[in-house]
XYZ file of C-alpha atoms in Angstrom:
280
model
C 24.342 10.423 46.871
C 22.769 13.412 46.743
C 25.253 15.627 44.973
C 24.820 12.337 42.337
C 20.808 12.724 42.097
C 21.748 16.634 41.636
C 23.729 16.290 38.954
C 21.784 13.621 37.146
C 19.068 16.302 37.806
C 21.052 19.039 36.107
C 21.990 17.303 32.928
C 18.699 16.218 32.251
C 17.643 20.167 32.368
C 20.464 21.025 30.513
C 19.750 18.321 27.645
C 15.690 18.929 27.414
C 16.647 22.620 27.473
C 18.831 22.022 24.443
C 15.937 20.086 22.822
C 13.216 22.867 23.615
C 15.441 25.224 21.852
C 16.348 23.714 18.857
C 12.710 21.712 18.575
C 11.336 26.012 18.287
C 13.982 27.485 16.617
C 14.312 27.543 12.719
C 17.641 25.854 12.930
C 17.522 22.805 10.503
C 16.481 24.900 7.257
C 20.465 25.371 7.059
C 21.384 21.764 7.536
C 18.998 20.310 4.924
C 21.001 21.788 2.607
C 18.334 22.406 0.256
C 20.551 23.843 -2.085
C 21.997 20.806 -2.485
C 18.480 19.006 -3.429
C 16.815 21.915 -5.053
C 13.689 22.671 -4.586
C 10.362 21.515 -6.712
C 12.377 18.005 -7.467
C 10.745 14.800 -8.599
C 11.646 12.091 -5.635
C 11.043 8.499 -5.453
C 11.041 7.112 -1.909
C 11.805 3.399 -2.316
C 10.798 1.022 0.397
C 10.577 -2.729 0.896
C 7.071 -2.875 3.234
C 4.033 -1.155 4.101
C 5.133 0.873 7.283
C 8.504 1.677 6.088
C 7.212 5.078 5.397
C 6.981 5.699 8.620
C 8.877 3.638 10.454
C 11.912 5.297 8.942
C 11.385 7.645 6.593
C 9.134 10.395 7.658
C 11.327 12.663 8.690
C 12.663 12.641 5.211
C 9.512 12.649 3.469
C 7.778 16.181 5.496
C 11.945 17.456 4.977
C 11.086 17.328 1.101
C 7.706 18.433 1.416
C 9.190 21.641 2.779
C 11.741 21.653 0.054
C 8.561 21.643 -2.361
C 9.307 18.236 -3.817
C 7.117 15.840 -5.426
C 7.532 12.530 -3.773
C 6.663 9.333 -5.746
C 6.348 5.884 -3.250
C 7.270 2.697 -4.602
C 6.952 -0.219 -2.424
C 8.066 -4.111 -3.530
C 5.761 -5.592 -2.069
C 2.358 -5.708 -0.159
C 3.721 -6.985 3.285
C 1.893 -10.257 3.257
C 4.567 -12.281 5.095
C 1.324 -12.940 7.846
C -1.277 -12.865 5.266
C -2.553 -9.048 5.974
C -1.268 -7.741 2.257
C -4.527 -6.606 1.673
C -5.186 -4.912 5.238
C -1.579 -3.347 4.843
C -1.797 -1.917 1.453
C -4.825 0.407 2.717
C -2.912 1.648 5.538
C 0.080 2.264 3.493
C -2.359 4.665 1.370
C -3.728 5.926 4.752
C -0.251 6.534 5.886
C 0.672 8.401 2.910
C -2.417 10.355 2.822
C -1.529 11.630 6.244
C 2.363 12.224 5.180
C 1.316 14.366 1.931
C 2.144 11.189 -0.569
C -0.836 11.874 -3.366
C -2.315 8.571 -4.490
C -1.172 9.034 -8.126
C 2.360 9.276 -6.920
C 1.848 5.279 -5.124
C 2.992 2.355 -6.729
C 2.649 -0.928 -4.656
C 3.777 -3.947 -6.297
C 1.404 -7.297 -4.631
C 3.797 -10.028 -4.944
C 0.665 -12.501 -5.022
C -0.368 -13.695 -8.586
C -3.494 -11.353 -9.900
C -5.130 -11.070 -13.085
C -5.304 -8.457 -15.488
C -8.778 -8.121 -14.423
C -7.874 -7.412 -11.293
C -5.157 -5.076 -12.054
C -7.936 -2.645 -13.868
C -10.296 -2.831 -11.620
C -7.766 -1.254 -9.148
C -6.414 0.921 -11.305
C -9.825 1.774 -11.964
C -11.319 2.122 -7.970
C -8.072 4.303 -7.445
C -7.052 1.678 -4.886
C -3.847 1.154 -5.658
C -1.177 1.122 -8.686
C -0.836 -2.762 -8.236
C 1.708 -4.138 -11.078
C 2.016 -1.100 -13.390
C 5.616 -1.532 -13.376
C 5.252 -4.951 -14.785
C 1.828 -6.327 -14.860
C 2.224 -9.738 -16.579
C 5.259 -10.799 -14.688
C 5.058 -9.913 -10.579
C 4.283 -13.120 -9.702
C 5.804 -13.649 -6.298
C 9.470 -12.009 -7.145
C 9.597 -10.174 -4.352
C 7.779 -11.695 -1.375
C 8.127 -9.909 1.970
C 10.324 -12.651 3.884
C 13.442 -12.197 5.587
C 14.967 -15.062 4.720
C 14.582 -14.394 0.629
C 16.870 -13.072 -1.640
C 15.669 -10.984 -3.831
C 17.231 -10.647 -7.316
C 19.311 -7.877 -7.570
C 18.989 -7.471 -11.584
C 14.943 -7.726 -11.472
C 14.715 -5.355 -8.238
C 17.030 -2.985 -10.344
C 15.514 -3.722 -13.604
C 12.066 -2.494 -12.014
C 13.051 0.595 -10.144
C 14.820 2.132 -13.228
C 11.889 1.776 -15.431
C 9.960 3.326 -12.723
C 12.489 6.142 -12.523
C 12.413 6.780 -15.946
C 8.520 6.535 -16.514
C 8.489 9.158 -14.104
C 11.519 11.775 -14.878
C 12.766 11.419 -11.032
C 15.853 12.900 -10.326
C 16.190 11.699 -6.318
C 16.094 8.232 -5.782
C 15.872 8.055 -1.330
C 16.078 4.465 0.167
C 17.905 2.527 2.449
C 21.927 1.877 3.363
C 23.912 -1.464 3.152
C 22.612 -1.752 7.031
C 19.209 -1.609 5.958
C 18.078 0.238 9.461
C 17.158 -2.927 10.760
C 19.121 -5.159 9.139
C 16.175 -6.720 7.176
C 17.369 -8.851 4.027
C 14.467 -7.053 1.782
C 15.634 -3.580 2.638
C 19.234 -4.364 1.918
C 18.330 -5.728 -1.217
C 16.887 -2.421 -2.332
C 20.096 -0.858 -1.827
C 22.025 -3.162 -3.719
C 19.969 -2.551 -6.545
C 20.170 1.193 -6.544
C 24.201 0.698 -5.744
C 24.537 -1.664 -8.696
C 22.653 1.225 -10.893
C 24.235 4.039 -9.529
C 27.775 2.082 -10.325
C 26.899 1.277 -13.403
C 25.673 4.252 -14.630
C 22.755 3.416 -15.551
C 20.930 6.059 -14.086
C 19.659 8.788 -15.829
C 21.530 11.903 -16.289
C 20.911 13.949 -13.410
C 19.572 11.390 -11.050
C 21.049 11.254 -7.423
C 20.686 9.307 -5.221
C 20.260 9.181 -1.216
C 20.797 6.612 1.234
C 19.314 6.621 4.976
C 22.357 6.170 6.919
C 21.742 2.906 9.656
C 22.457 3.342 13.542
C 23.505 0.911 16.614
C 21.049 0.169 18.998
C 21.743 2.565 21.006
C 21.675 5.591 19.054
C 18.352 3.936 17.543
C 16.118 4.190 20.888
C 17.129 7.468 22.229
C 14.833 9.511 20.323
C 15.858 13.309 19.952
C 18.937 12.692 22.115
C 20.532 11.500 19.466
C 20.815 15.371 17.826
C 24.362 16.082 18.950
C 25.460 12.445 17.399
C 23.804 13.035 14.190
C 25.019 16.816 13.713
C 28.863 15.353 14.799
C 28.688 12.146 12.663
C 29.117 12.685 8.660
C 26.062 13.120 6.745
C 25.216 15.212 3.732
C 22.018 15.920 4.404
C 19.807 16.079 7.559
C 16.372 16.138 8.250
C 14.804 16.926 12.207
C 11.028 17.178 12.643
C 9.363 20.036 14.927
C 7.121 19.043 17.264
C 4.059 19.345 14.516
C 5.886 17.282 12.000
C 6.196 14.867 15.503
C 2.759 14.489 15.935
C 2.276 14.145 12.201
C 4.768 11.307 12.032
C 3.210 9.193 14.791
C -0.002 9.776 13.100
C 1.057 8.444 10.259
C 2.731 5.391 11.783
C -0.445 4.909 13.556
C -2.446 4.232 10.291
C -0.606 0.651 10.496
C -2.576 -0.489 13.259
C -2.092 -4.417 12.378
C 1.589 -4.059 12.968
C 1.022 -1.936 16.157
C 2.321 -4.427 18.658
C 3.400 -3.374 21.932
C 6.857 -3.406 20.578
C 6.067 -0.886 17.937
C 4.544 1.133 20.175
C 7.416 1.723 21.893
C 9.381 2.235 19.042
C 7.007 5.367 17.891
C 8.096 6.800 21.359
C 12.402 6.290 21.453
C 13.066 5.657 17.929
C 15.062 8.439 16.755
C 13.882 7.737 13.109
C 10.753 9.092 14.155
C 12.573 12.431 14.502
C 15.664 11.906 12.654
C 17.173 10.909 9.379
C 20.650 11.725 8.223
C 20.818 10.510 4.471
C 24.183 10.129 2.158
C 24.883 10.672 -1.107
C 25.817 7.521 -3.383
C-alpha cells in the first residue's frame, strides 16, 4: 500500500515537473509553426455562439496575436436559445476586448428580425456589427438551437462574402466533431468544407480546423500535452501561465452562462490551454 501511495506520489511530481518546465520555457514558438501561417495575416475566427471564443478558441486566438495577426470574429448568431441574445452579445464584445479582438474586427449576426433602424443605430453606438453581412435578409436563418439545421449553402454563402469583404487569408473554426458535438458548430464546418472543396475560396485562403477530443482527453487540462504533441496536428497552440489567466478572464466575461458546470470546465478543460488545429 504504501510503496502504491509512493509511486502515485512520484508520478504526480514527475508530471507537474514536466508542466512547470514547459509552462516557463519558450518551447511552443517552434511548434506553432509560424512559418507556416506567416506572420501579420488577416484571420477570421468563425464561431457559432457567444462564448465560443473562449470556450475553445483562446488558445488559438493569443497564438495569432503573437504571430502578429489581425483576427476578424464572426459569430452566426446572438446565442438567444434562453432569451439572453442581448445580455450575450455584450459579453462576447467584453470577451473579445479582453482577448485583443478590436471591435471593428466583430461581426455578430442577431438571428431575431430587426429593422434597418435598428441596424444603424448600432452600427452607429459601436455596439455591434449586427447584419452587415446581409442586413435585409437575417431573419432567423441561423437560430442558436441544437436541434436546427442550418443551411449549408446560406451559412457558406455568408462567410465567403465576409471573407472576401475583408481580404482574409485564414479562415479558423471548428472540425466535423464540432468540440462538443453541437449541430450549429458542425454546421460551420460543413460550410467552410463545402467552400474549401469547391474552390471557392479565394486564392490564397487556408483554412484551419480545431481538431475535437474524447472526453477524456477534454477534462484533463495541461495533461493532455504529451497526447497533443504525439497525435497529428499541423499546428499547435499552448498558453503560458499569463495567457492562462487571460483566457479564464475572458471566459469569465460570460457570466450568464457561468453555471457550476462551466465553472468547472474553465478549470480541466484542456481547450482552455490547448488547441491543435488542421489544415483543410
Amino acid at each position: 500500500m504504501e510503496a502504491m501511495w509512493l509511486l502515485c506520489v512520484t508520478a504526480a511530481g514527475l508530471a507537474w515537473g514536466f508542466l512547470w518546465v514547459w509552462d516557463s520555457s519558450e518551447r511552443m514558438k517552434s511548434r506553432e509553426q509560424g512559418g507556416r501561417l506567416g506572420a501579420e495575416s488577416r484571420t477570421l475566427l468563425v464561431i457559432a455562439h457567444p462564448d465560443d471564443e473562449a470556450m475553445f478558441f483562446a488558445p488559438t486566438v493569443l497564438g495569432l496575436a503573437r504571430l502578429r495577426h489581425w483576427v476578424y470574429l464572426l459569430c452566426f448568431s446572438a446565442g438567444n436559445y434562453y432569451n439572453q441574445g442581448e445580455t450575450r452579445k455584450k459579453e462576447l464584445l467584453q470577451s473579445c476586448d479582453v482577448l485583443g479582438i478590436p471591435l471593428s474586427s466583430i461581426m455578430i449576426i442577431d438571428n431575431r428580425k430587426i429593422s434597418l433602424t435598428t441596424l444603424w443605430r448600432a452600427a452607429w453606438e459601436g455596439v455591434s456589427r449586427l447584419g452587415a453581412v446581409e442586413p435585409m435578409g437575417m431573419a432567423r436563418d441561423f437560430p442558436d438551437d441544437p436541434g436546427v439545421q442550418w443551411d449549408t449553402e446560406h451559412v457558406a454563402r455568408v462567410l465567403l462574402q465576409h471573407i472576401e469583404v475583408n481580404g482574409i487569408n485564414l479562415v479558423v473554426t471548428f472540425d466535423a466533431g464540432g468540440v462538443s458535438g453541437h449541430s450549429n458548430h458542425i454546421a460551420l464546418y460543413a460550410a467552410v468544407r463545402a467552400l474549401h472543396s469547391e474552390g471557392k475560396l479565394p486564392k490564397g485562403c487556408s483554412v484551419l480546423t480545431l481538431q475535437s477530443v474524447n472526453v477524456l482527453r477534454k477534462y484533463i487540462s495541461l495533461l493532455d500535452l504529451p497526447l497533443s504533441l504525439l497525435h497529428t496536428q499541423d499546428v499547435l497552440f499552448v498558453l503560458n501561465s499569463k495567457e492562462v489567466a487571460q483566457a479564464k478572464k475572458a471566459m469569465s466575461c460570460h457570466r450568464s452562462q457561468l453555471l457550476w458546470f462551466r465553472r468547472l470546465y474553465i478549470i480541466f478543460s484542456r481547450y482552455m490551454r490547448i488547441n491543435s488545429l488542421s489544415f483543410l
